[in-house]
Coordinates of C-alpha atoms in Angstrom, one line a residue:
X259 CA 11.3 -43.2 9.3
X260 CA 12.7 -39.7 8.5
X261 CA 16.4 -39.1 8.4
X262 CA 19.4 -40.0 6.4
X263 CA 19.7 -43.8 5.6
X264 CA 23.3 -44.7 6.5
X265 CA 23.0 -48.5 6.6
X266 CA 21.7 -51.3 8.8
X267 CA 22.2 -52.2 12.4
X268 CA 24.5 -55.2 12.7
X269 CA 22.6 -56.8 15.5
X270 CA 19.1 -56.7 14.0
X271 CA 19.5 -55.8 10.3
X272 CA 17.1 -52.9 10.8
X273 CA 17.6 -49.8 8.7
X274 CA 19.5 -47.1 10.5
X275 CA 18.7 -43.4 10.0
X276 CA 20.7 -40.5 11.2
X277 CA 18.7 -37.5 12.3
X278 CA 19.4 -34.4 10.2
X279 CA 16.4 -32.2 11.0
X280 CA 18.7 -29.7 12.7
X281 CA 22.3 -28.5 11.9
X282 CA 24.8 -30.8 13.5
X283 CA 28.5 -31.3 13.9
X284 CA 29.3 -34.9 13.0
X285 CA 32.7 -36.6 13.3
X286 CA 33.5 -39.4 10.9
X287 CA 36.7 -41.2 11.8
X288 CA 38.6 -44.4 11.2
X289 CA 42.0 -45.7 10.2
X290 CA 43.0 -45.8 6.6
X291 CA 40.9 -48.3 4.6
X292 CA 38.2 -48.6 7.3
X293 CA 35.6 -46.8 5.3
X294 CA 35.4 -43.2 6.6
X295 CA 35.6 -41.5 3.2
X296 CA 32.9 -44.0 1.9
X297 CA 30.7 -43.0 4.9
X298 CA 31.1 -39.3 4.2
X299 CA 30.1 -39.9 0.5
X300 CA 27.0 -41.8 1.7
X301 CA 26.1 -38.8 3.9
X302 CA 26.4 -36.5 0.9
X303 CA 24.4 -38.8 -1.3
X304 CA 21.6 -38.9 1.3
X305 CA 21.5 -35.1 1.7
X306 CA 21.3 -34.6 -2.0
X307 CA 18.6 -37.2 -2.5
X308 CA 16.4 -36.6 0.6
X309 CA 17.1 -32.9 1.5
X310 CA 17.3 -31.3 -1.9
X311 CA 16.8 -27.8 -0.5
X312 CA 20.0 -28.1 1.5
X313 CA 23.4 -26.9 0.2
X314 CA 26.4 -29.3 0.4
X315 CA 29.9 -28.0 0.2
X316 CA 32.7 -30.6 0.2
X317 CA 36.3 -29.6 1.1
X318 CA 38.2 -32.2 -0.9
X319 CA 42.0 -32.4 -0.4
X320 CA 42.2 -35.7 -2.3
X321 CA 40.5 -34.6 -5.5
X322 CA 38.2 -37.6 -5.5
X323 CA 34.7 -36.2 -4.9
X324 CA 33.9 -35.9 -8.6
X325 CA 33.2 -39.7 -8.4
X326 CA 29.7 -38.8 -7.1
X327 CA 28.9 -37.9 -10.7
X328 CA 29.2 -41.5 -11.8
X329 CA 26.7 -44.3 -10.9
X330 CA 27.9 -47.3 -9.0
X331 CA 27.9 -50.7 -10.7
X332 CA 24.5 -52.4 -10.1
X333 CA 26.0 -55.5 -8.6
X334 CA 27.5 -53.5 -5.7
X335 CA 24.0 -52.6 -4.5
X336 CA 22.5 -56.1 -4.6
X337 CA 20.4 -56.9 -1.5
X338 CA 20.0 -53.2 -0.5
X339 CA 17.0 -52.1 -2.6
X340 CA 19.0 -49.2 -3.9
X341 CA 19.6 -48.1 -7.5
X342 CA 22.8 -46.6 -9.0
X343 CA 22.6 -42.9 -9.2
X344 CA 24.7 -40.0 -10.5
X345 CA 24.6 -36.8 -8.5
X346 CA 25.1 -33.3 -10.0
X347 CA 28.6 -32.2 -9.2
X348 CA 30.1 -28.8 -9.4
X349 CA 33.9 -28.6 -8.9
X350 CA 35.5 -25.3 -7.8
X351 CA 39.2 -24.6 -8.1
X352 CA 41.2 -21.6 -6.9
X353 CA 42.8 -20.5 -10.2
X354 CA 42.3 -21.3 -13.8
X355 CA 40.6 -24.7 -14.3
X356 CA 42.4 -25.4 -17.5
X357 CA 45.7 -24.8 -15.8
X358 CA 44.7 -27.0 -12.9
X359 CA 43.4 -30.0 -14.9
X360 CA 44.7 -29.6 -18.4
X361 CA 42.5 -29.1 -21.4
X362 CA 41.8 -32.7 -22.2
X363 CA 40.8 -33.7 -18.6
X364 CA 38.7 -30.6 -18.3
X365 CA 36.8 -31.5 -21.5
X366 CA 36.2 -35.0 -20.3
X367 CA 34.9 -33.8 -17.0
X368 CA 32.4 -31.4 -18.7
X369 CA 31.4 -34.2 -21.1
X370 CA 30.5 -36.3 -18.0
X371 CA 28.3 -33.5 -16.8
X372 CA 30.6 -32.2 -14.2
X373 CA 30.7 -28.4 -13.9
X374 CA 34.1 -27.0 -13.4
X375 CA 34.3 -23.4 -12.2
X376 CA 36.9 -20.9 -11.0
X377 CA 36.7 -20.1 -7.3
X378 CA 37.6 -16.4 -6.9
X379 CA 40.1 -15.7 -4.1
X380 CA 40.1 -12.0 -3.7
X381 CA 43.1 -10.5 -1.8
X382 CA 40.8 -8.1 0.1
X383 CA 39.2 -11.2 1.8
X384 CA 42.4 -12.3 3.3
X385 CA 43.2 -10.8 6.8
X386 CA 46.6 -9.1 7.4
X387 CA 47.8 -11.8 9.7
X388 CA 46.9 -14.5 7.2
X389 CA 48.8 -12.7 4.5
X390 CA 51.9 -12.8 6.8
X391 CA 51.4 -16.5 7.4
X392 CA 50.8 -17.3 3.8
X393 CA 54.0 -15.5 2.6
X394 CA 56.0 -16.9 5.6
X395 CA 56.7 -13.4 7.0
X396 CA 56.5 -13.2 10.8
X397 CA 54.4 -10.2 11.8
X398 CA 57.2 -9.3 14.3
X399 CA 59.7 -8.9 11.5
X400 CA 60.4 -5.8 9.5
X401 CA 59.1 -7.4 6.3
X402 CA 56.0 -8.8 8.1
X403 CA 55.2 -5.4 9.6
X404 CA 55.4 -3.8 6.1
X405 CA 52.9 -6.3 4.7
X406 CA 50.6 -6.2 7.7
X407 CA 50.5 -2.4 7.5
X408 CA 49.9 -2.4 3.7
X409 CA 46.9 -4.8 3.9
X410 CA 45.4 -3.1 7.0
X411 CA 45.6 0.3 5.3
X412 CA 43.9 -1.0 2.1
X413 CA 41.1 -2.7 4.1
X414 CA 40.4 0.6 5.8
X415 CA 40.2 2.5 2.5
X416 CA 38.6 -0.1 0.1
X417 CA 36.0 -2.8 0.3
X418 CA 37.8 -4.7 -2.4
X419 CA 41.3 -4.6 -3.8
X420 CA 43.6 -6.7 -5.9
X421 CA 47.2 -8.0 -5.5
X422 CA 48.6 -5.1 -7.5
X423 CA 47.0 -2.7 -5.0
X424 CA 48.9 -4.5 -2.2
X425 CA 52.2 -4.1 -4.1
X426 CA 51.5 -0.5 -4.7
X427 CA 50.7 0.1 -1.0
X428 CA 54.1 -1.5 -0.1
X429 CA 55.9 0.4 -2.8
X430 CA 54.5 3.8 -1.7
X431 CA 54.8 3.2 2.1
X432 CA 57.3 5.8 3.4
X433 CA 58.2 3.5 6.3
X434 CA 59.0 0.6 4.0
X435 CA 62.6 0.8 2.9
X436 CA 65.7 -1.2 2.1
X437 CA 65.9 -5.0 2.0
X438 CA 62.6 -5.6 4.0
X439 CA 60.6 -3.8 1.3
X440 CA 62.3 -5.8 -1.5
X441 CA 61.5 -9.1 0.4
X442 CA 57.8 -8.2 0.5
X443 CA 57.6 -7.2 -3.1
X444 CA 59.4 -10.3 -4.1
X445 CA 57.0 -12.5 -2.1
X446 CA 54.0 -10.7 -3.6
X447 CA 55.4 -11.2 -7.1
X448 CA 55.7 -14.9 -6.4
X449 CA 52.2 -15.0 -5.1
X450 CA 50.9 -13.5 -8.3
X451 CA 52.5 -16.4 -10.2
X452 CA 50.4 -18.9 -8.3
X453 CA 47.5 -17.9 -10.5
X454 CA 45.1 -18.1 -7.5
X455 CA 44.2 -14.5 -6.8
X456 CA 41.7 -12.5 -8.8
X457 CA 39.5 -9.5 -8.7
X458 CA 36.1 -9.6 -6.9
X459 CA 34.0 -12.5 -8.0
X460 CA 30.8 -14.3 -7.0
X461 CA 30.2 -14.8 -3.3
X462 CA 28.9 -17.7 -1.3
X463 CA 25.8 -17.7 -3.4
X464 CA 27.6 -19.5 -6.2
X465 CA 27.3 -22.7 -4.3
X466 CA 23.9 -24.3 -5.3
X467 CA 21.5 -26.4 -3.3
X468 CA 20.6 -29.9 -4.5
X469 CA 24.1 -30.3 -6.0
X470 CA 27.5 -31.4 -4.7
X471 CA 29.7 -28.4 -4.5
X472 CA 33.3 -29.6 -4.4
X473 CA 36.2 -27.3 -3.4
X474 CA 39.1 -29.2 -5.0
X475 CA 42.3 -28.6 -3.0
X476 CA 44.4 -31.4 -4.5
X477 CA 46.0 -29.1 -6.9
X478 CA 47.7 -27.2 -4.0
X479 CA 50.5 -28.5 -1.8
X480 CA 49.5 -29.3 1.8
X481 CA 51.3 -28.0 4.9
X482 CA 51.0 -25.3 7.5
X483 CA 50.4 -21.9 6.1
X484 CA 49.5 -23.4 2.7
X485 CA 47.2 -22.3 -0.1
X486 CA 44.9 -25.2 0.9
X487 CA 44.4 -23.6 4.3
X488 CA 43.9 -20.1 2.8
X489 CA 41.2 -21.4 0.3
X490 CA 39.4 -23.1 3.2
X491 CA 39.5 -19.9 5.3
X492 CA 38.2 -17.8 2.4
X493 CA 35.3 -20.2 1.6
X494 CA 34.3 -20.7 5.2
X495 CA 34.3 -17.0 6.0
X496 CA 32.4 -16.2 2.8
X497 CA 29.7 -18.8 3.4
X498 CA 29.4 -17.7 7.1
X499 CA 28.8 -14.1 5.9
X500 CA 26.3 -15.0 3.3
X501 CA 24.3 -17.2 5.7
X502 CA 24.4 -14.4 8.3
X503 CA 22.7 -12.2 5.7
X504 CA 20.2 -14.9 4.9
X505 CA 19.3 -15.1 8.6
X506 CA 18.9 -11.3 8.9
X507 CA 16.6 -11.3 5.9
X508 CA 14.5 -14.0 7.5
X509 CA 14.3 -12.2 10.9
X510 CA 12.9 -9.1 9.1
X511 CA 10.4 -11.0 7.1
X512 CA 12.2 -10.7 3.8
X513 CA 12.7 -14.5 3.5
X514 CA 10.5 -17.5 4.5
X515 CA 13.4 -19.6 5.8
X516 CA 17.1 -19.9 6.3
X517 CA 18.3 -22.8 4.2
X518 CA 20.5 -25.5 5.6
X519 CA 24.2 -25.8 4.6
X520 CA 26.4 -28.8 5.3
X521 CA 30.2 -28.3 5.1
X522 CA 32.0 -31.6 4.7
X523 CA 35.7 -31.3 5.5
X524 CA 37.9 -34.3 4.6
X525 CA 41.3 -34.7 6.2
X526 CA 40.0 -32.3 8.9
X527 CA 43.2 -32.6 11.0
X528 CA 45.0 -30.6 8.2
X529 CA 42.8 -27.6 8.8
X530 CA 42.1 -27.5 12.6
X531 CA 45.2 -29.2 14.0
X532 CA 45.5 -29.6 17.8
X533 CA 49.2 -29.0 18.1
X534 CA 49.8 -26.3 15.6
X535 CA 48.2 -23.2 14.1
X536 CA 46.7 -23.0 10.6
X537 CA 45.3 -20.3 8.4
X538 CA 41.8 -21.9 8.5
X539 CA 41.6 -22.7 12.2
X540 CA 39.8 -19.6 13.4
X541 CA 37.1 -19.7 10.7
X542 CA 36.3 -23.3 11.2
X543 CA 36.2 -23.1 15.0
X544 CA 33.8 -20.2 14.7
X545 CA 31.6 -22.3 12.3
X546 CA 31.2 -25.2 14.8
X547 CA 30.6 -22.8 17.8
X548 CA 28.2 -20.3 16.2
X549 CA 27.0 -22.0 13.0
X550 CA 24.0 -23.7 14.4
X551 CA 22.1 -20.4 14.9
X552 CA 22.7 -19.8 11.1
X553 CA 21.5 -23.3 10.2
X554 CA 25.1 -24.4 9.4
X555 CA 26.1 -28.0 9.9
X556 CA 29.4 -29.7 9.5
X557 CA 30.8 -33.2 8.9
X558 CA 34.5 -33.5 9.7
X559 CA 36.3 -36.6 8.4
X560 CA 39.7 -37.7 9.7
X561 CA 41.9 -40.8 10.3
X562 CA 43.6 -39.0 13.2
X563 CA 41.1 -37.6 15.7
X564 CA 43.9 -37.1 18.1
X565 CA 45.4 -34.6 15.7
X566 CA 42.3 -32.4 15.6
X567 CA 41.9 -29.5 18.0
X568 CA 40.1 -30.6 21.2
X569 CA 38.3 -27.2 21.1
X570 CA 36.9 -28.3 17.8
X571 CA 36.0 -31.8 18.9
X572 CA 34.1 -30.6 21.9
X573 CA 31.4 -29.3 19.6
X574 CA 30.7 -32.7 18.1
X575 CA 27.2 -34.1 18.7
X576 CA 27.3 -37.2 16.5
X577 CA 30.1 -39.7 15.9
X578 CA 30.5 -42.3 13.2
X579 CA 33.6 -44.2 14.3
X580 CA 35.1 -46.9 12.1
X581 CA 38.0 -49.0 13.3
X582 CA 40.8 -47.2 15.1
X583 CA 43.9 -48.8 16.7
X584 CA 46.3 -46.0 17.6
X585 CA 46.3 -45.2 21.3
X586 CA 46.2 -41.4 20.9
X587 CA 43.2 -41.6 18.6
X588 CA 41.3 -43.9 20.9
X589 CA 41.9 -41.6 23.8
X590 CA 40.7 -38.6 21.8
X591 CA 37.5 -40.5 20.9
X592 CA 36.9 -41.5 24.5
X593 CA 37.5 -37.9 25.7
X594 CA 34.4 -36.8 23.8
X595 CA 32.3 -39.8 24.7
X596 CA 29.2 -39.1 26.9
X597 CA 28.8 -40.6 30.3
X598 CA 25.6 -42.5 29.5
X599 CA 27.3 -45.1 27.3
X600 CA 27.2 -48.6 28.7
X601 CA 30.5 -49.6 27.1
X602 CA 33.6 -47.5 26.5
X603 CA 33.6 -46.2 23.0
X604 CA 37.3 -46.7 22.5
X605 CA 37.0 -50.4 23.5
X606 CA 34.1 -51.0 21.1
X607 CA 35.8 -49.3 18.1
X608 CA 38.9 -51.6 18.4
X609 CA 36.7 -54.6 17.9
X610 CA 35.3 -53.4 14.5
X611 CA 36.9 -55.6 11.9
X612 CA 34.9 -55.3 8.7
X613 CA 35.3 -52.4 6.3
X614 CA 32.2 -50.2 6.5
X615 CA 31.3 -51.3 10.0
X616 CA 31.0 -48.4 12.5
X617 CA 29.7 -47.4 15.9
X618 CA 27.3 -44.4 15.5
X619 CA 26.9 -42.3 18.6
X620 CA 24.0 -39.8 18.5
X621 CA 24.2 -37.4 21.5
X622 CA 20.8 -35.9 20.8
X623 CA 19.1 -39.3 21.2
X624 CA 21.7 -40.4 23.8
X625 CA 22.3 -43.7 22.2
X626 CA 25.0 -45.7 20.3
X627 CA 24.4 -48.2 17.6
X628 CA 26.7 -50.6 15.8
X629 CA 26.0 -50.1 12.1
X630 CA 27.1 -51.5 8.7
X631 CA 27.2 -48.5 6.4
X632 CA 25.3 -49.1 3.1
X633 CA 27.1 -49.2 -0.3
X634 CA 27.3 -46.0 -2.3
X635 CA 24.8 -45.4 -5.1
X636 CA 27.5 -43.4 -6.9
X637 CA 31.3 -43.8 -7.2
X638 CA 31.5 -45.8 -10.4
X639 CA 34.5 -45.2 -12.8
X640 CA 34.4 -43.0 -15.8
X641 CA 34.1 -44.6 -19.2
X642 CA 37.7 -43.9 -20.0
X643 CA 38.9 -45.8 -17.0
X644 CA 36.7 -48.8 -17.9
X645 CA 38.3 -48.9 -21.3
X646 CA 41.8 -48.8 -19.7
X647 CA 40.7 -51.7 -17.5
X648 CA 39.6 -53.8 -20.4
X649 CA 42.8 -53.1 -22.3
X650 CA 44.9 -54.0 -19.3
X651 CA 46.7 -50.7 -19.5
X652 CA 45.9 -49.6 -16.0
X653 CA 44.4 -51.2 -12.9
X654 CA 42.5 -49.3 -10.2

């Protein structure tokens, strides 16, 4: 049977495959420790192994996706007819990789075959309102108005500009005077010290098919209006633009196909919250609403479905639900459940007790199955960690 092998049905032991012939919006949810991140990794493994022409981009706030580069221990796969595998991993960081990881860790990663690359965040890609949000300057304040005006003016004049151009635009603005101007210049100087912004760099084409492209956000602090949200916004808008160009090329006979792209967003509630705004919200909502026509799919992973925007959840067409117990999360899950289910989804999810057990709802097939997710083929520990274990210095 075609599809992505997620595991076995608990009732019959039959292999369970998730249809991925079309771009989909898939919700993977569950309380902490229930197995949702494991399931997301299994999805990534399957796409890389079965659909090698597809591109996978993982938004990784936890900084753990590099584990896909290490094979799982053979004993963990016993009885599943699976072999340990390492998957090609490319890690992108906004800023200098050596500064983000440190020289020794960076060397070890590269020795393990993990590519580590700088993700260019170009100031001209950031919308004026996002600049105001990032620097905590309300657009209705004098300082916010100065910044908004400077970025808007530059975007009208140039296709690409750098941080120093923004500072110069503020400095030469005849309407920018006094303390408000000094506040903006001070904020821009601080932003330069983050080491994130750079001149124009590679576009969305730098993400390669057949490999796991990881955007590591763990080096940035979380929170509303954070660098994490900004990086996600830049990546999502960049990819959307590149795939729109690919579709136009296909429509005019310049390409044979529009390749599939899967965006896997861990801790999705951080980036499309239901009760607050975020710098990445607009771009992600557009992705799930319009992305299918560009062959763009998404997997959103969260332990708090109730904290995710209902507008976003309404676009979901497949759910992999591990155990949930919080009332708000169960209600959010039931709110997106189709009417054809024989049993309430929230009632079923509460009864899941084993780690890795899940209810898989596929709206395209109009069916729900209780599934035990297969073990990972990757996710082993690096050699250095194995040595630490043997010496008793650290336990993991």
